[in-house]
Coordinates of N, CA and C in Angstrom, one line a residue:
Chain A
D118 N 118.6 312.3 257.2 CA 117.6 311.4 256.0 C 117.5 310.8 255.3
G119 N 117.5 310.2 254.9 CA 118.0 309.6 253.3 C 116.6 309.9 252.6
G120 N 116.7 310.5 251.1 CA 115.4 310.9 250.6 C 116.1 311.9 249.2
I121 N 114.4 311.8 248.4 CA 114.4 312.8 247.4 C 113.8 314.3 247.4
T122 N 114.6 315.0 247.0 CA 114.3 316.2 247.3 C 113.7 317.1 246.0
Q123 N 113.1 317.5 245.7 CA 112.4 318.4 244.5 C 112.2 319.7 244.9
S124 N 112.8 320.9 243.7 CA 112.7 322.0 244.2 C 112.5 322.7 242.7
P125 N 111.8 324.0 242.9 CA 110.9 324.1 243.9 C 109.5 323.3 244.3
K126 N 108.4 323.9 245.2 CA 107.5 323.3 245.0 C 106.2 323.8 243.9
Y127 N 106.4 325.0 244.1 CA 105.8 325.7 242.8 C 106.8 326.5 242.3
L128 N 105.8 326.2 240.5 CA 106.8 326.8 239.3 C 106.3 327.6 238.8
F129 N 106.5 328.8 237.9 CA 105.4 329.7 237.6 C 106.6 330.1 236.1
R130 N 105.9 329.8 234.9 CA 106.7 330.0 233.5 C 105.8 331.2 232.6
K131 N 106.4 331.7 232.2 CA 106.2 333.3 231.6 C 106.0 332.0 229.8
E132 N 105.3 332.9 229.3 CA 105.4 332.1 227.2 C 107.0 332.4 227.2
G133 N 107.5 331.5 226.3 CA 108.8 331.4 225.3 C 109.6 331.2 226.4
Q134 N 109.9 330.9 228.1 CA 110.7 330.7 228.7 C 111.0 329.6 228.9
N135 N 112.2 329.1 229.0 CA 112.7 327.7 229.8 C 113.3 327.9 231.4
V136 N 112.6 326.5 231.8 CA 112.5 326.6 233.4 C 113.1 325.2 234.1
T137 N 114.0 325.2 234.9 CA 114.7 324.0 235.1 C 114.1 323.8 236.7
L138 N 113.7 322.5 236.8 CA 113.0 322.0 238.2 C 114.1 320.9 238.7
S139 N 114.6 320.7 239.8 CA 115.5 320.3 240.4 C 114.5 319.0 241.2
C140 N 116.1 317.6 241.0 CA 115.7 316.9 241.3 C 117.2 316.2 241.8
E141 N 117.1 316.2 243.8 CA 118.3 315.6 244.3 C 118.2 314.5 245.0
Q142 N 118.7 313.6 245.3 CA 118.9 312.3 245.7 C 120.0 312.3 246.7
N143 N 119.7 311.2 247.8 CA 120.9 311.0 248.7 C 120.8 309.6 249.2
L144 N 120.3 308.9 248.1 CA 120.0 307.4 248.5 C 121.2 306.4 247.8
N145 N 122.0 307.0 247.1 CA 123.3 306.4 246.0 C 122.6 305.4 245.4
H146 N 121.3 305.9 244.9 CA 120.8 305.0 243.8 C 120.9 305.4 242.4
D147 N 121.7 304.3 241.5 CA 121.7 304.8 240.5 C 121.3 305.3 239.1
A148 N 119.6 304.7 239.1 CA 118.6 304.9 238.0 C 117.9 306.3 238.8
M149 N 117.4 307.3 237.6 CA 117.1 308.3 238.6 C 115.7 308.3 237.1
Y150 N 114.6 309.5 237.4 CA 113.2 309.3 236.5 C 112.6 310.8 236.3
W151 N 112.0 311.1 235.9 CA 110.6 312.3 235.8 C 110.1 311.9 234.8
Y152 N 108.6 312.2 235.5 CA 107.1 311.9 235.2 C 106.8 313.3 235.4
R153 N 105.8 312.8 234.4 CA 104.9 314.1 234.5 C 103.2 313.7 234.4
Q154 N 102.3 314.1 235.3 CA 101.3 313.7 235.8 C 100.4 314.9 235.5
D155 N 99.3 314.5 234.7 CA 98.2 314.9 234.7 C 96.9 314.6 235.4
P156 N 95.6 316.0 235.9 CA 94.7 315.3 236.6 C 94.0 314.3 235.7
G157 N 94.2 313.3 236.7 CA 93.0 312.3 236.3 C 94.0 311.1 235.4
Q158 N 95.1 311.5 235.2 CA 95.7 310.8 234.5 C 96.5 309.5 235.3
G159 N 97.4 308.8 234.3 CA 98.5 308.1 235.2 C 99.9 309.0 234.9
L160 N 100.7 308.4 235.7 CA 102.2 309.4 235.3 C 102.9 308.7 233.8
R161 N 103.2 309.6 233.0 CA 104.0 309.5 232.0 C 105.7 309.6 232.2
L162 N 106.0 308.9 231.7 CA 107.6 308.9 231.6 C 108.2 309.9 230.6
I163 N 109.2 310.9 231.1 CA 109.5 311.8 230.4 C 111.2 311.5 230.0
Y164 N 112.0 311.4 230.8 CA 113.4 310.6 230.6 C 113.7 310.1 231.6
Y165 N 115.0 309.5 231.7 CA 115.0 308.6 232.7 C 116.7 308.4 232.3
S166 N 117.8 308.0 233.6 CA 118.6 307.9 233.9 C 119.3 306.6 234.2
Q167 N 120.2 305.7 233.7 CA 120.4 304.2 234.1 C 122.2 304.9 235.0
I168 N 122.7 305.7 234.7 CA 123.8 306.0 235.4 C 124.2 307.2 234.8
V169 N 125.1 307.9 235.2 CA 125.8 309.1 235.5 C 126.0 309.2 233.9
N170 N 126.1 310.3 233.5 CA 126.8 311.0 232.1 C 125.7 310.3 231.0
D171 N 124.6 309.5 231.4 CA 123.8 308.6 230.4 C 122.1 308.9 230.3
F172 N 121.6 309.0 229.5 CA 120.4 309.1 229.9 C 119.2 308.8 228.6
Q173 N 118.4 308.6 228.6 CA 117.0 308.2 227.4 C 116.0 308.8 227.6
K174 N 115.2 309.1 226.6 CA 113.6 309.3 226.5 C 113.2 308.3 226.6
G175 N 111.9 309.3 227.2 CA 110.3 308.0 227.7 C 109.4 308.4 226.5
D176 N 108.4 308.5 227.3 CA 107.3 308.5 226.1 C 107.1 309.7 225.7
I177 N 107.7 310.5 226.2 CA 106.9 312.3 226.0 C 108.2 313.1 226.7
A178 N 109.0 313.0 225.6 CA 110.6 313.5 226.0 C 110.1 314.9 225.2
E179 N 109.2 315.4 224.2 CA 109.6 316.4 223.2 C 109.4 317.7 224.2
G180 N 109.9 318.9 223.9 CA 109.8 319.6 224.7 C 110.5 320.3 226.3
Y181 N 111.3 319.0 226.2 CA 111.7 318.4 227.5 C 113.4 317.6 227.0
S182 N 113.8 318.7 228.7 CA 115.4 318.2 228.1 C 116.5 317.6 229.9
V183 N 117.5 317.1 229.9 CA 117.8 316.6 231.1 C 119.5 316.8 231.5
S184 N 119.8 316.6 232.6 CA 121.6 316.2 232.2 C 121.7 315.5 233.7
R185 N 122.9 314.8 233.2 CA 123.0 313.6 234.9 C 124.7 313.9 234.6
E186 N 124.9 314.9 235.1 CA 126.2 315.5 235.3 C 126.8 314.6 236.8
K187 N 126.0 314.3 237.7 CA 126.2 313.7 238.7 C 125.7 312.9 239.5
K188 N 125.7 311.5 240.6 CA 124.9 310.8 240.5 C 123.9 311.3 241.4
E189 N 124.0 312.5 242.2 CA 122.9 312.5 242.6 C 121.9 313.2 242.6
S190 N 121.9 313.7 241.2 CA 121.3 315.3 241.3 C 120.5 314.7 239.5
F191 N 119.5 315.2 238.9 CA 118.7 314.7 237.4 C 118.1 315.9 237.3
P192 N 118.1 317.3 236.9 CA 117.4 318.1 236.4 C 116.9 318.3 234.9
L193 N 115.7 318.9 235.4 CA 114.8 318.6 234.1 C 114.5 320.0 233.8
T194 N 114.4 320.1 232.4 CA 114.6 321.6 231.9 C 112.9 321.4 230.4
V195 N 112.2 322.6 231.5 CA 110.9 322.3 230.5 C 110.9 323.7 229.5
T196 N 111.6 323.4 227.8 CA 111.9 324.2 227.4 C 110.5 325.1 226.7
S197 N 110.6 326.1 225.6 CA 109.5 327.5 225.3 C 109.2 325.8 224.3
A198 N 109.4 325.0 223.8 CA 108.6 323.9 223.0 C 107.8 323.5 223.4
Q199 N 107.9 323.1 224.4 CA 106.4 322.2 225.3 C 105.4 323.4 225.4
K200 N 104.7 322.9 224.6 CA 103.0 324.0 224.4 C 102.6 323.7 225.6
N201 N 102.5 322.6 226.5 CA 101.6 322.9 227.1 C 101.8 321.7 228.4
P202 N 103.3 323.2 229.3 CA 104.0 322.2 230.3 C 102.9 322.8 231.6
T203 N 101.6 322.7 232.0 CA 101.0 322.6 233.5 C 100.8 321.3 233.7
A204 N 101.3 320.9 234.5 CA 101.6 319.8 235.0 C 102.3 319.8 236.7
F205 N 101.8 318.3 237.0 CA 102.6 318.1 238.5 C 104.2 317.0 237.8
Y206 N 105.2 317.2 238.5 CA 106.6 316.8 238.1 C 107.2 316.1 239.0
L207 N 107.0 314.5 238.7 CA 107.6 313.7 239.1 C 108.8 313.3 239.5
C208 N 109.8 313.2 240.6 CA 111.1 312.8 240.4 C 111.3 311.7 241.2
A209 N 111.9 310.3 240.8 CA 111.8 308.8 241.0 C 113.5 308.8 240.9
S210 N 113.5 308.0 242.1 CA 115.0 307.0 241.8 C 114.6 305.4 242.5
S211 N 115.7 304.9 241.4 CA 115.8 303.6 242.3 C 117.3 302.5 242.4
E212 N 117.5 302.0 243.5 CA 119.1 301.3 243.3 C 119.6 300.9 242.3
M213 N 118.7 300.1 241.5 CA 119.2 300.1 240.2 C 118.3 299.9 239.4
A214 N 118.5 299.2 238.3 CA 117.8 299.1 237.0 C 117.1 298.1 237.0
S215 N 117.3 296.7 237.9 CA 117.0 295.7 237.7 C 116.6 294.9 238.7
G216 N 115.8 294.3 238.8 CA 115.5 292.9 239.8 C 114.9 294.3 240.6
L217 N 114.6 293.5 242.2 CA 113.8 294.1 243.2 C 114.9 295.6 243.2
K218 N 115.5 295.7 242.9 CA 116.4 297.4 242.9 C 115.5 297.7 241.8
E219 N 114.8 297.7 241.3 CA 114.4 298.4 240.2 C 113.1 299.3 241.7
T220 N 112.9 299.0 242.2 CA 112.1 299.9 243.0 C 112.4 301.1 243.4
Q221 N 111.1 301.9 242.8 CA 111.2 303.0 243.0 C 110.7 304.1 243.8
Y222 N 111.6 305.3 244.4 CA 111.2 305.7 245.3 C 111.2 307.8 245.3
F223 N 109.4 307.7 245.2 CA 109.9 309.3 244.6 C 109.9 310.4 245.4
G224 N 109.7 311.7 245.0 CA 109.9 312.8 245.5 C 108.7 314.0 245.6
P225 N 108.4 314.6 246.2 CA 107.3 315.1 246.7 C 106.8 316.0 245.6
G226 N 107.4 316.2 244.4 CA 106.8 316.8 243.3 C 107.4 318.3 242.6
T227 N 107.1 318.8 241.8 CA 107.4 320.4 241.6 C 105.9 321.0 240.4
R228 N 104.9 321.6 241.3 CA 104.1 322.1 239.8 C 104.1 323.1 239.4
L229 N 104.1 322.9 238.3 CA 104.1 323.9 237.0 C 103.3 324.7 236.7
L230 N 103.3 325.8 236.4 CA 102.1 326.9 236.3 C 102.5 327.8 235.0
V231 N 101.7 328.0 234.2 CA 101.9 328.5 232.9 C 101.5 330.1 233.3
L232 N 101.8 331.5 233.4 CA 101.4 332.8 233.5 C 100.9 333.3 232.3
Chain B
G92 N 102.2 295.5 225.6 CA 102.0 294.5 227.2 C 102.2 296.4 228.3
E93 N 101.5 297.4 228.2 CA 101.6 298.4 228.8 C 100.6 299.3 229.1
D94 N 99.3 298.1 229.3 CA 98.2 298.6 229.3 C 98.2 298.2 231.2
V95 N 97.8 299.1 231.6 CA 97.0 299.1 233.5 C 96.0 299.6 233.6
E96 N 94.7 298.9 233.7 CA 93.6 299.4 233.9 C 93.5 299.6 235.5
Q97 N 92.9 300.5 236.0 CA 91.8 300.4 237.1 C 90.5 301.3 236.8
S98 N 90.1 301.1 238.1 CA 88.9 301.7 238.2 C 88.8 303.1 238.9
L99 N 88.6 304.3 238.6 CA 88.8 305.3 238.8 C 88.7 306.2 240.1
F100 N 86.9 305.3 240.5 CA 86.8 305.9 242.2 C 86.3 305.3 242.7
L101 N 86.4 304.9 244.5 CA 85.8 304.0 245.1 C 85.6 304.4 246.3
S102 N 84.4 304.7 247.2 CA 84.0 305.0 248.0 C 83.7 303.9 249.6
V103 N 83.8 304.1 250.0 CA 83.9 303.3 251.8 C 83.4 304.4 253.1
R104 N 83.0 303.5 253.9 CA 82.4 303.8 255.4 C 84.0 303.1 255.8
E105 N 84.2 304.2 257.3 CA 85.2 304.0 257.7 C 85.2 303.0 258.6
G106 N 85.9 301.9 258.6 CA 86.0 301.0 259.4 C 85.4 299.7 258.1
D107 N 85.3 299.8 257.3 CA 85.1 299.3 256.4 C 86.5 298.5 255.3
S108 N 86.3 297.4 254.9 CA 87.4 296.7 254.4 C 87.3 297.6 252.2
S109 N 88.4 298.4 252.0 CA 88.5 298.4 250.9 C 89.0 297.7 249.8
V110 N 88.6 297.7 248.5 CA 89.3 297.0 247.7 C 89.6 297.5 246.4
I111 N 90.9 297.6 246.0 CA 91.2 298.2 244.8 C 91.4 297.4 244.3
N112 N 90.7 297.8 242.6 CA 91.4 296.3 241.6 C 92.5 296.9 240.2
C113 N 92.8 296.3 240.0 CA 94.1 296.6 238.6 C 93.9 295.2 238.1
T114 N 94.0 295.8 236.7 CA 94.3 294.9 235.5 C 95.4 294.7 234.6
Y115 N 95.9 294.1 233.9 CA 97.6 294.3 233.4 C 97.5 293.4 232.1
T116 N 98.1 293.4 231.1 CA 98.2 292.8 230.1 C 99.1 292.3 230.0
D117 N 100.5 292.5 229.9 CA 102.0 291.7 229.7 C 102.3 290.7 231.3
S118 N 102.1 289.6 230.3 CA 102.5 288.7 230.9 C 103.9 288.4 231.8
S119 N 104.4 288.9 231.0 CA 106.3 289.0 231.8 C 106.3 290.1 232.7
S120 N 105.4 290.6 233.2 CA 105.7 291.2 234.6 C 106.8 290.6 235.3
T121 N 107.0 291.4 236.2 CA 108.3 291.0 236.7 C 107.8 291.1 238.3
Y122 N 107.5 292.6 239.2 CA 107.0 292.6 239.9 C 106.1 293.8 239.7
L123 N 105.1 294.1 240.6 CA 103.8 294.7 240.7 C 103.6 295.1 241.9
Y124 N 103.4 296.9 241.8 CA 103.5 297.5 243.1 C 102.3 298.3 243.4
W125 N 102.1 298.6 244.6 CA 100.8 299.2 244.7 C 101.5 300.6 245.3
Y126 N 101.1 302.2 244.9 CA 101.8 303.2 245.5 C 100.6 304.2 245.8
K127 N 100.7 304.9 246.8 CA 99.7 305.9 247.6 C 100.0 307.5 247.4
Q128 N 99.0 308.4 246.6 CA 99.4 309.3 246.9 C 98.4 310.2 247.2
E129 N 98.6 311.3 248.3 CA 97.9 311.8 248.8 C 98.1 313.5 248.0
P130 N 96.7 314.3 248.5 CA 97.1 315.8 247.4 C 98.3 316.2 247.5
G131 N 98.6 316.9 246.7 CA 99.6 317.5 246.4 C 100.7 316.4 246.9
A132 N 101.3 315.6 247.0 CA 102.2 315.2 247.3 C 102.6 314.1 246.3
G133 N 103.9 313.9 246.5 CA 104.5 312.5 246.0 C 103.9 311.2 245.8
L134 N 104.6 310.2 245.1 CA 103.9 309.0 245.7 C 104.9 307.7 246.6
Q135 N 103.6 307.3 247.4 CA 104.4 306.7 248.2 C 104.4 305.2 248.2
L136 N 105.3 304.6 248.2 CA 105.3 303.0 248.1 C 104.9 302.2 248.9
L137 N 103.4 301.7 248.7 CA 102.9 301.0 250.2 C 103.7 299.3 250.0
T138 N 103.5 298.7 248.6 CA 104.0 297.6 249.0 C 104.1 296.9 247.7
Y139 N 104.6 295.4 247.2 CA 104.8 295.3 246.2 C 104.2 293.6 246.6
I140 N 104.5 293.4 244.5 CA 104.5 292.0 245.4 C 105.2 291.1 243.9
F141 N 106.3 289.7 243.8 CA 106.3 289.6 242.7 C 105.6 288.5 242.4
S142 N 105.6 288.6 240.7 CA 105.0 287.9 239.7 C 104.7 286.4 240.0
N143 N 105.8 285.9 240.8 CA 105.5 283.9 241.2 C 104.8 284.2 242.7
M144 N 104.1 285.2 243.0 CA 103.3 285.1 244.0 C 102.1 284.9 244.4
D145 N 101.5 284.5 245.1 CA 99.4 284.8 244.8 C 99.4 285.9 246.0
M146 N 100.1 285.7 246.8 CA 99.4 286.8 247.8 C 100.4 287.4 248.7
K147 N 100.6 288.4 249.5 CA 101.2 289.1 250.1 C 100.5 290.1 251.0
Q148 N 100.8 290.2 252.3 CA 100.0 290.6 253.9 C 101.0 291.7 254.8
D149 N 100.6 292.5 254.8 CA 102.0 293.3 255.1 C 100.6 294.5 256.5
Q150 N 100.0 294.0 257.5 CA 99.8 294.8 258.2 C 98.3 294.9 258.0
R151 N 97.5 296.0 257.4 CA 96.3 295.7 256.9 C 96.0 296.2 255.9
L152 N 96.9 295.6 254.7 CA 97.2 295.8 253.2 C 97.2 294.1 253.0
T153 N 96.7 293.8 252.1 CA 96.6 292.0 251.7 C 96.4 292.5 249.8
V154 N 97.1 292.1 249.0 CA 97.6 291.8 247.7 C 97.4 291.2 247.0
L155 N 96.4 290.7 246.2 CA 96.5 289.4 245.8 C 96.7 289.2 244.0
L156 N 97.1 288.7 243.8 CA 97.6 288.3 242.1 C 96.7 287.0 241.6
N157 N 96.4 287.2 240.8 CA 96.1 286.5 239.7 C 96.7 286.1 238.4
K158 N 97.4 285.5 238.6 CA 98.4 285.7 236.8 C 97.2 284.9 236.0
K159 N 96.7 284.1 236.0 CA 95.8 283.9 235.1 C 94.9 284.9 234.4
D160 N 94.4 285.5 234.9 CA 93.4 286.5 234.9 C 94.2 288.1 235.0
K161 N 95.7 288.0 234.9 CA 96.3 288.9 235.2 C 95.6 290.4 236.1
H162 N 95.1 290.2 236.8 CA 94.5 291.0 238.0 C 95.4 291.1 239.3
L163 N 95.2 292.1 239.4 CA 95.9 292.2 240.9 C 94.9 293.0 241.5
S164 N 94.5 293.2 243.2 CA 94.0 293.4 244.2 C 94.8 294.0 245.1
L165 N 94.1 295.2 245.7 CA 94.5 295.9 247.1 C 93.6 296.2 248.2
R166 N 94.1 295.0 249.2 CA 92.8 294.8 250.2 C 93.2 295.9 251.3
I167 N 92.6 296.6 251.9 CA 92.9 298.0 253.1 C 91.7 297.2 254.1
A168 N 92.0 296.6 254.8 CA 91.2 296.5 256.5 C 90.7 297.5 257.5
D169 N 90.1 297.8 257.7 CA 89.4 298.3 258.7 C 89.9 300.3 258.4
T170 N 89.2 300.5 256.9 CA 89.7 301.8 256.4 C 89.5 302.8 257.3
Q171 N 90.4 303.8 257.4 CA 90.5 304.6 258.1 C 90.7 305.9 257.2
T172 N 90.4 307.4 257.7 CA 90.1 308.4 256.9 C 91.2 309.0 256.2
G173 N 92.8 308.8 257.0 CA 93.8 308.9 256.6 C 94.3 308.3 255.7
D174 N 93.2 306.9 254.9 CA 93.6 306.2 253.9 C 93.0 307.1 252.4
S175 N 92.3 308.4 253.1 CA 91.9 308.8 251.5 C 93.1 309.1 250.9
A176 N 93.2 309.1 249.8 CA 94.6 309.0 248.6 C 93.9 308.0 247.1
I177 N 94.7 308.9 246.6 CA 94.7 307.9 245.2 C 96.1 306.7 245.1
Y178 N 95.7 305.8 244.7 CA 96.1 304.5 245.0 C 96.5 304.1 243.3
F179 N 97.9 304.2 243.0 CA 98.5 303.0 241.9 C 98.9 302.0 241.8
C180 N 98.3 301.1 241.0 CA 99.0 300.4 240.1 C 100.3 300.3 239.4
A181 N 101.4 299.5 239.7 CA 101.7 299.6 238.8 C 102.9 298.1 238.1
E182 N 103.1 297.5 236.7 CA 104.4 297.0 236.6 C 105.7 297.1 236.1
S183 N 106.4 296.4 236.5 CA 107.6 296.3 235.5 C 107.9 295.2 234.6
I184 N 108.1 295.2 233.6 CA 108.0 294.1 232.6 C 109.8 293.5 232.0
R185 N 109.7 292.1 232.4 CA 110.9 291.5 232.2 C 110.4 292.0 229.9
G186 N 112.2 292.2 230.5 CA 112.9 292.2 229.0 C 112.5 293.9 228.6
S187 N 111.7 294.7 229.2 CA 111.5 296.4 228.6 C 112.3 296.4 229.1
T188 N 112.4 298.1 228.8 CA 113.6 298.9 229.4 C 113.7 298.5 230.8
L189 N 114.8 298.5 231.4 CA 115.1 298.1 232.4 C 114.6 298.9 233.7
G190 N 114.1 298.8 234.7 CA 113.8 299.9 235.4 C 112.1 300.5 234.9
R191 N 111.7 300.5 233.6 CA 110.4 300.7 233.6 C 109.7 300.4 234.0
L192 N 108.9 301.5 234.7 CA 107.5 300.9 235.3 C 106.4 301.4 234.4
Y193 N 105.3 300.6 234.7 CA 104.3 301.3 233.7 C 103.0 301.4 235.0
F194 N 101.9 302.6 234.9 CA 100.9 303.4 235.8 C 99.7 302.7 235.3
G195 N 99.1 302.3 235.7 CA 97.5 302.9 235.9 C 97.0 304.1 236.2
R196 N 95.7 304.5 235.9 CA 95.5 306.1 235.6 C 95.0 306.1 237.4
G197 N 95.1 305.1 238.8 CA 95.2 305.4 239.8 C 93.6 305.7 239.6
T198 N 93.3 305.1 241.4 CA 92.1 305.0 242.0 C 91.9 305.9 243.2
Q199 N 90.6 306.8 242.7 CA 90.4 308.0 244.1 C 89.6 307.3 244.9
L200 N 90.5 306.7 246.2 CA 89.7 306.2 247.4 C 88.9 307.4 248.0
T201 N 87.8 307.4 248.3 CA 87.4 308.3 249.4 C 86.5 307.5 250.6
V202 N 87.0 307.8 251.6 CA 86.7 307.5 253.3 C 85.8 308.3 253.9
W203 N 84.5 307.6 254.1 CA 83.3 308.4 255.0 C 83.3 308.2 256.4
P204 N 83.9 309.0 256.9 CA 83.4 308.9 258.3 C 82.1 308.2 258.9

């Protein structure tokens, strides 16, 4: 089955710790995205990547980092600089970044909690 | 051009029609989307409409687009308890960062039996 997987489903972070959220897709999509969702809020864009080895900051990139070494993988690291990391994190991908092929498909999400 | 507004809550009885409304501000929208999110899950693409269309129907779902008023609606016919979820409206904007979507805050639909 083609799709987007995110792991883990739940992640706990201690103070001062960096944690990495995994996102993998087997849809052969070029573009991938990370969003943060807080209760009662819409989705806010953290980072996006239109092609391998390239990525751009979204609206709330501070305290986060990403890499795109492979087409199918776009991991997100929540660094200790992110002071309020508790949220639901959603990864998405699209075939391309223009036209109807920009339609985004989402993974199941990772809930990050701070201990 | 990035403000997408939705009412936060809607309650309906099972079997009634639901209408979820969305307004957007950017007239350069290319595609407008509706996503559904069930508790603890990711977003599921329900349907989309191209900005030069007025209406799109897909089984129980009808999307209406009023470009003049920048108003988008999603009608769910014969609403079922399984339709209870959060519904997000999103727009893509011509000329913005390619592939960028702007989301509303979501409408929590509650269906009463």
